[in-house]
Coordinates of C-alpha atoms and ligand atoms in Angstrom, one line a residue:
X44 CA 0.0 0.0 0.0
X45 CA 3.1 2.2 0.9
X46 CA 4.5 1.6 -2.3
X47 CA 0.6 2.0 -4.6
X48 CA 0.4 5.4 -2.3
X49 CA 4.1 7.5 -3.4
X50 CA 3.5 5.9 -7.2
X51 CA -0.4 7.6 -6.8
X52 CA 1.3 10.4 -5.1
X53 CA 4.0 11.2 -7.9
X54 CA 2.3 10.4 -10.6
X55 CA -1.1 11.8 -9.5
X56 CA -4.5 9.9 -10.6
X57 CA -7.0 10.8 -13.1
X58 CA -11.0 11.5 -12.8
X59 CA -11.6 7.5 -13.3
X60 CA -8.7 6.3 -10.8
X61 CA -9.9 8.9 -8.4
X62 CA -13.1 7.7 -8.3
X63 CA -12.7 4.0 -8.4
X64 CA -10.5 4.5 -5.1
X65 CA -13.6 7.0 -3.6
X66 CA -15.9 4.1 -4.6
X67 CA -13.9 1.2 -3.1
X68 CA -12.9 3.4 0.2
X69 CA -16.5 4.3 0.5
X70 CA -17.7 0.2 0.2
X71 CA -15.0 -0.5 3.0
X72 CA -17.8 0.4 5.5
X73 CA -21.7 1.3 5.9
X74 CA -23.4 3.2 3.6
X75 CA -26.2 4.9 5.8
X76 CA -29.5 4.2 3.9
X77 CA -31.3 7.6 5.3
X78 CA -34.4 6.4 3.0
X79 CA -36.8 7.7 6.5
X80 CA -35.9 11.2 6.7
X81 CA -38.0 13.9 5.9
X82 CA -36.9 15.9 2.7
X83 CA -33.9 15.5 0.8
X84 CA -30.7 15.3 3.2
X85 CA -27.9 17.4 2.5
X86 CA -24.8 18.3 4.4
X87 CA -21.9 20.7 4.1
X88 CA -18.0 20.1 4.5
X89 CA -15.2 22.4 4.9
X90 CA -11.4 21.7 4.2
X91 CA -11.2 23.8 7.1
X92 CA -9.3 26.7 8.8
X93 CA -8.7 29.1 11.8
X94 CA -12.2 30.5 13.1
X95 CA -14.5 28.5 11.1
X96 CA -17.3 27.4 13.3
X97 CA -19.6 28.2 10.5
X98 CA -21.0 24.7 10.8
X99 CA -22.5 25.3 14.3
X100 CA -24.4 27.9 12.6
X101 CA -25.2 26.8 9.1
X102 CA -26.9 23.2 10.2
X103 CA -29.7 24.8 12.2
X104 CA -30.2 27.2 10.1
X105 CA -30.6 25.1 7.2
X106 CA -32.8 22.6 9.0
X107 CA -35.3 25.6 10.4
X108 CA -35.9 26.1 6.5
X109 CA -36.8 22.2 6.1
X110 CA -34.2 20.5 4.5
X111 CA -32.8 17.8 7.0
X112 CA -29.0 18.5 7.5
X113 CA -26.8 14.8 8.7
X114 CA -23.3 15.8 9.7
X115 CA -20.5 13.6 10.5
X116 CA -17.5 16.3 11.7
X117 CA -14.3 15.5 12.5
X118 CA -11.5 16.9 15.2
X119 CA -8.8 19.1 15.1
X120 CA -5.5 18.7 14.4
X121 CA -3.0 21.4 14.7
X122 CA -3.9 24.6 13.8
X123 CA -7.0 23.7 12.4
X124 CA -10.0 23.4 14.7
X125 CA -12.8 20.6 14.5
X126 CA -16.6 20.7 14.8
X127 CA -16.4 17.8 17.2
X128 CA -14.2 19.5 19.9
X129 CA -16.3 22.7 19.8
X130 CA -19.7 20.9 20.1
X131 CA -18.1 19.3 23.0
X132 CA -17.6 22.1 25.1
X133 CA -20.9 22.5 25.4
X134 CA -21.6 20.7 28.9
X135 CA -22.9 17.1 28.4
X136 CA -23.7 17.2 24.8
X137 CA -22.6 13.9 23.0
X138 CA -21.3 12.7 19.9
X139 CA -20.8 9.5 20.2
X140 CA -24.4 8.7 18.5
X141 CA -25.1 5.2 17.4
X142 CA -26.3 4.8 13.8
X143 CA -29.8 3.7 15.0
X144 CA -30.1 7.4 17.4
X145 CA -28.1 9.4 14.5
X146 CA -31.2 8.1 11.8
X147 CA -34.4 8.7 14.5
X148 CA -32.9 12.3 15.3
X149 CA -32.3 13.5 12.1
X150 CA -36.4 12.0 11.3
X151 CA -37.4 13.9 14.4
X152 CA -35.6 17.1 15.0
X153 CA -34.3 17.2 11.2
X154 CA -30.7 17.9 12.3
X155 CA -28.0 15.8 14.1
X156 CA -24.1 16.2 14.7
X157 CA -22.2 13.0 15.4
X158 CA -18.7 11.7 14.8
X159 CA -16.6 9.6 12.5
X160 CA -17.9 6.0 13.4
X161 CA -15.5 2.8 12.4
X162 CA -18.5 1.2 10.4
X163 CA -17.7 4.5 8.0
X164 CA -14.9 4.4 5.4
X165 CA -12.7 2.1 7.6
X166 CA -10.5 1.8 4.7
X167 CA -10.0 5.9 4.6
X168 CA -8.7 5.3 8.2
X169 CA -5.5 3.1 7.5
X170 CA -4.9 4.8 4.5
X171 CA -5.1 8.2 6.2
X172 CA -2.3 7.2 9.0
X173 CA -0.2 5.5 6.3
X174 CA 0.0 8.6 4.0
X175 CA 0.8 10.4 7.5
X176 CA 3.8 8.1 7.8
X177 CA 4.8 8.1 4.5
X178 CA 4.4 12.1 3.5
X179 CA 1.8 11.3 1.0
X180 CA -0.9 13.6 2.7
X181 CA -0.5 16.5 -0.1
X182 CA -2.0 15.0 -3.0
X183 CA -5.4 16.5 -3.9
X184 CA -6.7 12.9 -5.9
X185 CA -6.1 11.3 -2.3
X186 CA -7.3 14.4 -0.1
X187 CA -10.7 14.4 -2.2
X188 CA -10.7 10.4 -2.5
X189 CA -10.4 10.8 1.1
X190 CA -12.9 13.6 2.4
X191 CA -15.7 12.3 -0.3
X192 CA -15.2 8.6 0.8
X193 CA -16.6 9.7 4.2
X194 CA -19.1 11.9 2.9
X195 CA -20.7 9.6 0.4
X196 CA -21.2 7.2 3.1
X197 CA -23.7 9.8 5.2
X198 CA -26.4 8.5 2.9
X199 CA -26.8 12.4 2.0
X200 CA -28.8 13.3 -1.7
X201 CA -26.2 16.5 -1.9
X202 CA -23.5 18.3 -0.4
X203 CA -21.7 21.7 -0.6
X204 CA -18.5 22.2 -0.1
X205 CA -16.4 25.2 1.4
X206 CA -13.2 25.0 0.0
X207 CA -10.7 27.3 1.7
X208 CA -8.2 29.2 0.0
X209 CA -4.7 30.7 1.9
X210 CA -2.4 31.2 4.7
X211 CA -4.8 29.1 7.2
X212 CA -6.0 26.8 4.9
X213 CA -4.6 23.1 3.6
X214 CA -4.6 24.9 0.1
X215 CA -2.2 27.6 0.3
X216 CA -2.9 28.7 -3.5
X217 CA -5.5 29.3 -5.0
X218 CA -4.6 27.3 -8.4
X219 CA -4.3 24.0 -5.9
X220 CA -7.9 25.0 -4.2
X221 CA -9.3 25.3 -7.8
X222 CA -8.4 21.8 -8.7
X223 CA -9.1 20.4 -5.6
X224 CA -12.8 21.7 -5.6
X225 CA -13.1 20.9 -8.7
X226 CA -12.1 17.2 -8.1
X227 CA -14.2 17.0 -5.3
X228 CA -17.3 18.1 -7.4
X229 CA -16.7 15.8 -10.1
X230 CA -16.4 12.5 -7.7
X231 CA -19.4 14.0 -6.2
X232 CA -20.9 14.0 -9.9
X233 CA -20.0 10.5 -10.9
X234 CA -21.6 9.2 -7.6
X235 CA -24.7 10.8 -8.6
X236 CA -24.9 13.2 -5.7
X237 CA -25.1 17.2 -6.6
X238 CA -22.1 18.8 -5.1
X239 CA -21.7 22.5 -5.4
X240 CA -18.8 24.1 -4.3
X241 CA -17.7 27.6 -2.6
X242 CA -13.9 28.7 -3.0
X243 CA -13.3 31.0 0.2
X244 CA -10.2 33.3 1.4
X245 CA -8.8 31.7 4.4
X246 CA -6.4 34.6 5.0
X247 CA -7.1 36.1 8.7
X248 CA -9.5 33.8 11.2
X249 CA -13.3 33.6 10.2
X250 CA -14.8 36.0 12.8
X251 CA -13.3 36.7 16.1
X252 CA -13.1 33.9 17.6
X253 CA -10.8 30.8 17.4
X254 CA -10.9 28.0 19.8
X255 CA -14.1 25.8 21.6
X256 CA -16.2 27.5 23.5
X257 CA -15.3 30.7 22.2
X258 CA -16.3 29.9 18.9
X259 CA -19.4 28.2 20.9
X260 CA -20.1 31.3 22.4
X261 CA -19.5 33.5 18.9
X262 CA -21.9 31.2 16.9
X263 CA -24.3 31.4 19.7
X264 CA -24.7 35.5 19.6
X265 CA -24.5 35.4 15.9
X266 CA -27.8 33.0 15.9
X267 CA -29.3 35.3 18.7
X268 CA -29.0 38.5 16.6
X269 CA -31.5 39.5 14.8
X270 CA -29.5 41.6 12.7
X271 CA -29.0 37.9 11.2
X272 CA -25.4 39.1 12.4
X273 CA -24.6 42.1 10.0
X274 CA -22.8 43.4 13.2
X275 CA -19.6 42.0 14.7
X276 CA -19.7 38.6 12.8
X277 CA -20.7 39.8 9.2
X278 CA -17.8 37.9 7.4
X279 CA -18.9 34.3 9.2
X280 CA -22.7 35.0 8.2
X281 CA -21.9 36.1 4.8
X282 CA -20.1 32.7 4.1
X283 CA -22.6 30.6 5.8
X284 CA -25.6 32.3 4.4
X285 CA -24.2 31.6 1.0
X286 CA -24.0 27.9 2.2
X287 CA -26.9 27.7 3.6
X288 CA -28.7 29.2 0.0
X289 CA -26.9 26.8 -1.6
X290 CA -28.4 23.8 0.5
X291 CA -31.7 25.4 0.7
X292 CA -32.0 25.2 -3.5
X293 CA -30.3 21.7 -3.5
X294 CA -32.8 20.3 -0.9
X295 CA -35.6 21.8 -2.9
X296 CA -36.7 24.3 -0.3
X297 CA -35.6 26.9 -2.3
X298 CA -35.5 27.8 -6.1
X299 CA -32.3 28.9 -6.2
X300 CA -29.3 30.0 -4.1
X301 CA -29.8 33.8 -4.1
X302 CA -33.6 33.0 -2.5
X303 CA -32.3 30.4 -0.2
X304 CA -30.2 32.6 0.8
X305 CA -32.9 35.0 1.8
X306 CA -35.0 31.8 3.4
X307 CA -32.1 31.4 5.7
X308 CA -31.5 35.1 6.8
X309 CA -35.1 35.2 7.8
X310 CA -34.7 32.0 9.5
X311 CA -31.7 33.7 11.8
X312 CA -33.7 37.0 12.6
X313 CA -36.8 34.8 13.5
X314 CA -35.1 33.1 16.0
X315 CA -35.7 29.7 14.4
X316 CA -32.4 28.6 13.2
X317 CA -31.2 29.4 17.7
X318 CA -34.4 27.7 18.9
X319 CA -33.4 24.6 16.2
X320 CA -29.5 24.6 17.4
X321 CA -31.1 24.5 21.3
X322 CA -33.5 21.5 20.0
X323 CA -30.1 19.5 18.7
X324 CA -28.2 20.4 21.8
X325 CA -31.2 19.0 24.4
X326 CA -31.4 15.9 22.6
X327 CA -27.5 14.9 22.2
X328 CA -27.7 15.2 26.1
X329 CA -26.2 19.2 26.7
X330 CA -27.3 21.9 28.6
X331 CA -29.5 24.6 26.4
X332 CA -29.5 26.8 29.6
X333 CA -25.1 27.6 29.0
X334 CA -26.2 28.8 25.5
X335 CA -29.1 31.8 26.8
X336 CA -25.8 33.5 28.2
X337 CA -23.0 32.3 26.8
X338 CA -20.8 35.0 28.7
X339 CA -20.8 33.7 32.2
X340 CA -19.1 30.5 30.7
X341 CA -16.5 32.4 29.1
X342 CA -16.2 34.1 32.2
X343 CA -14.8 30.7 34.5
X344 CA -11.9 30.7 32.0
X345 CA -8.7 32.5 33.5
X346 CA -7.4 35.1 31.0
X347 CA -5.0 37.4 29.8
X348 CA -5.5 40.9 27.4
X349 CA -3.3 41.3 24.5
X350 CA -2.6 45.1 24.2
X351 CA -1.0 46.8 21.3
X352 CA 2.6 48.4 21.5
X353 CA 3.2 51.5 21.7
X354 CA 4.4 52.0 18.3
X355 CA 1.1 50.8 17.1
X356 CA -0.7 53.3 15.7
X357 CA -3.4 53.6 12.5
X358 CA -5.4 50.5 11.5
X359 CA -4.8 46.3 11.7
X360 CA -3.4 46.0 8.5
X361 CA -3.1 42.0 8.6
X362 CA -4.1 38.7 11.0
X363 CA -2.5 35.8 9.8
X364 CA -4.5 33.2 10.3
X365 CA -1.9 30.5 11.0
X366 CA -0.5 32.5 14.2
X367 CA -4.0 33.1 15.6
X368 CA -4.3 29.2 15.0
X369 CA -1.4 28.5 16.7
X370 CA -1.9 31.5 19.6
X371 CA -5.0 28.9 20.0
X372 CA -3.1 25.6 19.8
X373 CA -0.4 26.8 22.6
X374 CA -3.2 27.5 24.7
X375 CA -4.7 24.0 24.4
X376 CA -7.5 24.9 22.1
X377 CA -6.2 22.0 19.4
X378 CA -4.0 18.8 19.4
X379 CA -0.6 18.6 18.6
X380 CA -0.8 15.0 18.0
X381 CA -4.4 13.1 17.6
X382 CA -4.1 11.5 20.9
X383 CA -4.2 14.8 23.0
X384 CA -7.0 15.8 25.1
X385 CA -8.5 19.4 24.0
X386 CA -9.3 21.9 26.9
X387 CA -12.6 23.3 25.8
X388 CA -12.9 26.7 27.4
X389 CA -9.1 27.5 25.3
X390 CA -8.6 29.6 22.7
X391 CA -8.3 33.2 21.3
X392 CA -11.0 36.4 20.8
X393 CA -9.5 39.1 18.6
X394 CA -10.7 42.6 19.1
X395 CA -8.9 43.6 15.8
X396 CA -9.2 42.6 12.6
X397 CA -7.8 43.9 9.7
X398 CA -9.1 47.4 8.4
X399 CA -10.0 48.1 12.1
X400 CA -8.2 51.2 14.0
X401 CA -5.5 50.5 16.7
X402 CA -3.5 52.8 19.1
X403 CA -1.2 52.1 21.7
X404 CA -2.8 49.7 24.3
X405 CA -6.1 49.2 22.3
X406 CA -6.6 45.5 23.2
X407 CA -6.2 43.6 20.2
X408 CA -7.5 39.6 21.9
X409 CA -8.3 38.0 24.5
X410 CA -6.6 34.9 25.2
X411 CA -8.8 32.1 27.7
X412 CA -8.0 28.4 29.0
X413 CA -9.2 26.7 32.0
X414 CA -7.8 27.9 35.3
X415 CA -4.4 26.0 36.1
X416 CA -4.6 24.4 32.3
X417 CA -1.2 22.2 32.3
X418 CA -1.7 22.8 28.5
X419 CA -1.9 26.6 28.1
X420 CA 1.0 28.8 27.7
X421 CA 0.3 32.0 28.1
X422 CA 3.2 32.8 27.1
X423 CA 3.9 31.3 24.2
X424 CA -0.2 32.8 22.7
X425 CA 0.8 36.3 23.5
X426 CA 4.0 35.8 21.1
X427 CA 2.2 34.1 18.3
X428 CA -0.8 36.4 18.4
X429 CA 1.4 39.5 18.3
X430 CA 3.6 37.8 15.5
X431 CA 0.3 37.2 13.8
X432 CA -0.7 41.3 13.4
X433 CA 0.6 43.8 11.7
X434 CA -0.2 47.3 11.4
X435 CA -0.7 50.5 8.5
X436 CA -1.0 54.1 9.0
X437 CA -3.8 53.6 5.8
X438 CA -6.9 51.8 6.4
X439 CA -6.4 48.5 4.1
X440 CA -8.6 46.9 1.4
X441 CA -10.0 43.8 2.6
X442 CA -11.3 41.3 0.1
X443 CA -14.4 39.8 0.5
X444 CA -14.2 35.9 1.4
X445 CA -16.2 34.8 -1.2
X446 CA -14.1 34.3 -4.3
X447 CA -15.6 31.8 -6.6
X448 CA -18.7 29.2 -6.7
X449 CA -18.0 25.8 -9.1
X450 CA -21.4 23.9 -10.0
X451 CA -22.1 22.0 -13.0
X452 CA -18.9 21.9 -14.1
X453 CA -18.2 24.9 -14.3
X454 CA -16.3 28.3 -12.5
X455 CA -18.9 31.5 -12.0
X456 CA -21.1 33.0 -9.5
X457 CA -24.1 32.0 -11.4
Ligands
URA42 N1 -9.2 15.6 5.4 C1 -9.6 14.4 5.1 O1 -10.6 13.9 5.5 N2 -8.7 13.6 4.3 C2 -7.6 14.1 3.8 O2 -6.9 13.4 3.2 C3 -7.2 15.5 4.1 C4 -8.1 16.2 4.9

């Protein structure tokens, strides 16, 4: 296999070979036959990043508007965080599903969040800690053979992707995002199931927060707003609004994307995509209550203000997204190897982002881990989050997130 993997590696695979290894990866294991739930099941997965917790918000949004949303997430490894780890901080709330619960749920409520279980892709698994072993992680035919193999095997009629693009991202460039969306969509094609993908910037952290329960918390008061978060989180909303429109029209609730889009704004300033996330979190066993005031559970967490110099002076001019990732990672937000524990009240709130004004002492984050954390180093997140700024006297352009959508083939916003 060591040997099959470095020839696949070097040589790369085409669109058949790619998707003969999804097909036989995804047969390794259990299909989920979701033939009971009610509408069309589709799902969303990210390659992933610093700050993107957009699938704590996208799922009951997308549900409130009808269309059953499945999700299988994984954990976090390094800098990157996982939708596993952050659901767990919220107290009591389980992942660990059986099939049998994750089906019934997802026919009752219409949305459920479980993990990776070893009846899905089991082949994916070995190959995954061979390629580890034998650096043959970086090929996109094997990171999309990979990712699809698990998806597939949800049992889901369509999925979106949010490919990310830059500095925190697994696709530095955007050439190398390109072509893996686009091989992603086309295994998605050949198995018959409608994959649409979004190409977004992955440059600075996706909202303000990185880390568990902050990025709880952050989710939680970008639900509650009825602004449907045009305020502090506008840059997370944006990208999962244009997920959630592009669920909403594959799930038939919704024409097309631009009015699903709509749908699931109105289901935010209603108040039914928060009531829908507090329906998931009662019946995977955690405590709604933690989520009516998020605050007073960031506020057990010891921490420590990061303060601009003195020199600073004019606007954030940059965040890289890789130091606030690792800020978060010293502080015991992530896992340095996939046997550590996470701590779940860790990780980083920025109170600057680029294009935002900055004098001396204005306090740029707030760094948080549990009180007497053997894990955190204090330390060691003040350095990487002050590496991670820098600072103009002009106030910078900042792009907008969105860059590209691929569907049907083809590249254009449609
Ligand atoms: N995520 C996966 O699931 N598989 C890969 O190969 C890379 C990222």
């Amino acid at each position: 296999m060591s040997a099959w993997l470095m020839a696949a590696f070097l040589n790369g695979l085409d669109s058949a070979e790619t998707t003969a290894l999804t097909e036989a990866m995804l047969h390794s294991g259990d299909v989920l036959d979701l033939a009971g739930a009610p509408g069309t099941p589709v799902d969303k997965h990210s390659t992933g990043g610093v700050g993107d917790k957009v699938s704590l918000l996208l799922a009951p949004i997308v549900a409130a508007c009808g269309v059953p949303v499945p999700m299988i997430s994984g954990r976090g490894l390094g800098h990157t965080g996982g939708t596993l780890d952050k659901l767990e901080s919220i107290p009591g709330l389980r992942t660990d599903l059986s099939v049998e619960t994750y089906k019934r749920q997802l026919v009752t409520l219409g949305i459920v969040m479980i993990g990776q279980t070893d009846e899905i892709a089991p082949a994916d698994r070995t190959l995954y800690a061979l390629r580890d072993v034998t650096a043959t992680v970086e090929s996109i035919p094997l990171i999309a053979g990979s990712i699809m193999s698990k998806k597939l095997a949800e049992g889901i009629d369509a999925l979106v992707l949010d490919v990310k693009c830059g500095r925190g991202a697994f696709m530095k460039t955007e050439p190398d995002a390109r072509r893996l969306a686009e091989t992603l969509a086309e295994i998605g094609a050949e198995a018959g199931t409608p994959t649409v993908a979004l190409l977004t910037r992955m440059d600075a952290p996706l909202g303000r927060a990185a880390g568990n329960w902050p990025e709880v918390a952050e989710s939680v008061r970008g639900l509650q707003d009825a602004s449907d978060g045009a305020g502090s989180i506008a840059d997370v909303m944006d990208v999962t609004l244009a997920l959630a429109g592009e669920m909403l029209a594959l799930g038939g609730a919704a024409s097309d994307a631009g009015t699903g889009r709509e749908q699931a704004a109105e289901a935010v300033r209603s108040g039914e995509a928060f009531g829908k996330l507090l329906e998931m979190v009662e019946a995977q066993g955690g405590d709604p209550s933690v989520l009516d005031a998020p605050e007073a559970r960031t506020e057990q967490a010891a921490a420590r203000v990061v303060e601009a110099s003195a020199e600073a002076q004019g606007y954030a001019a940059d965040l890289d997204a890789l130091g606030v990732g690792r800020a978060a990672l010293a502080l015991g937000a992530g896992r340095r190897r996939m046997s550590d524990d996470v701590d779940p009240l860790a990780g980083v709130v920025v109170h600057r982002k680029p294009g935002e004004p900055v004098q001396p002492s204005t306090p740029l984050a707030t760094l948080y881990a549990t009180e007497g954390s053997p894990r955190a180093d204090f330390d060691e997140a003040e350095r990487r989050l002050l590496g991670a700024f820098s600072f103009a006297e002009e106030k910078p352009d900042v792009p907008p997130l969105l860059m590209d959508r691929y569907a049907g083939g083809a590249w254009g916003r449609g």
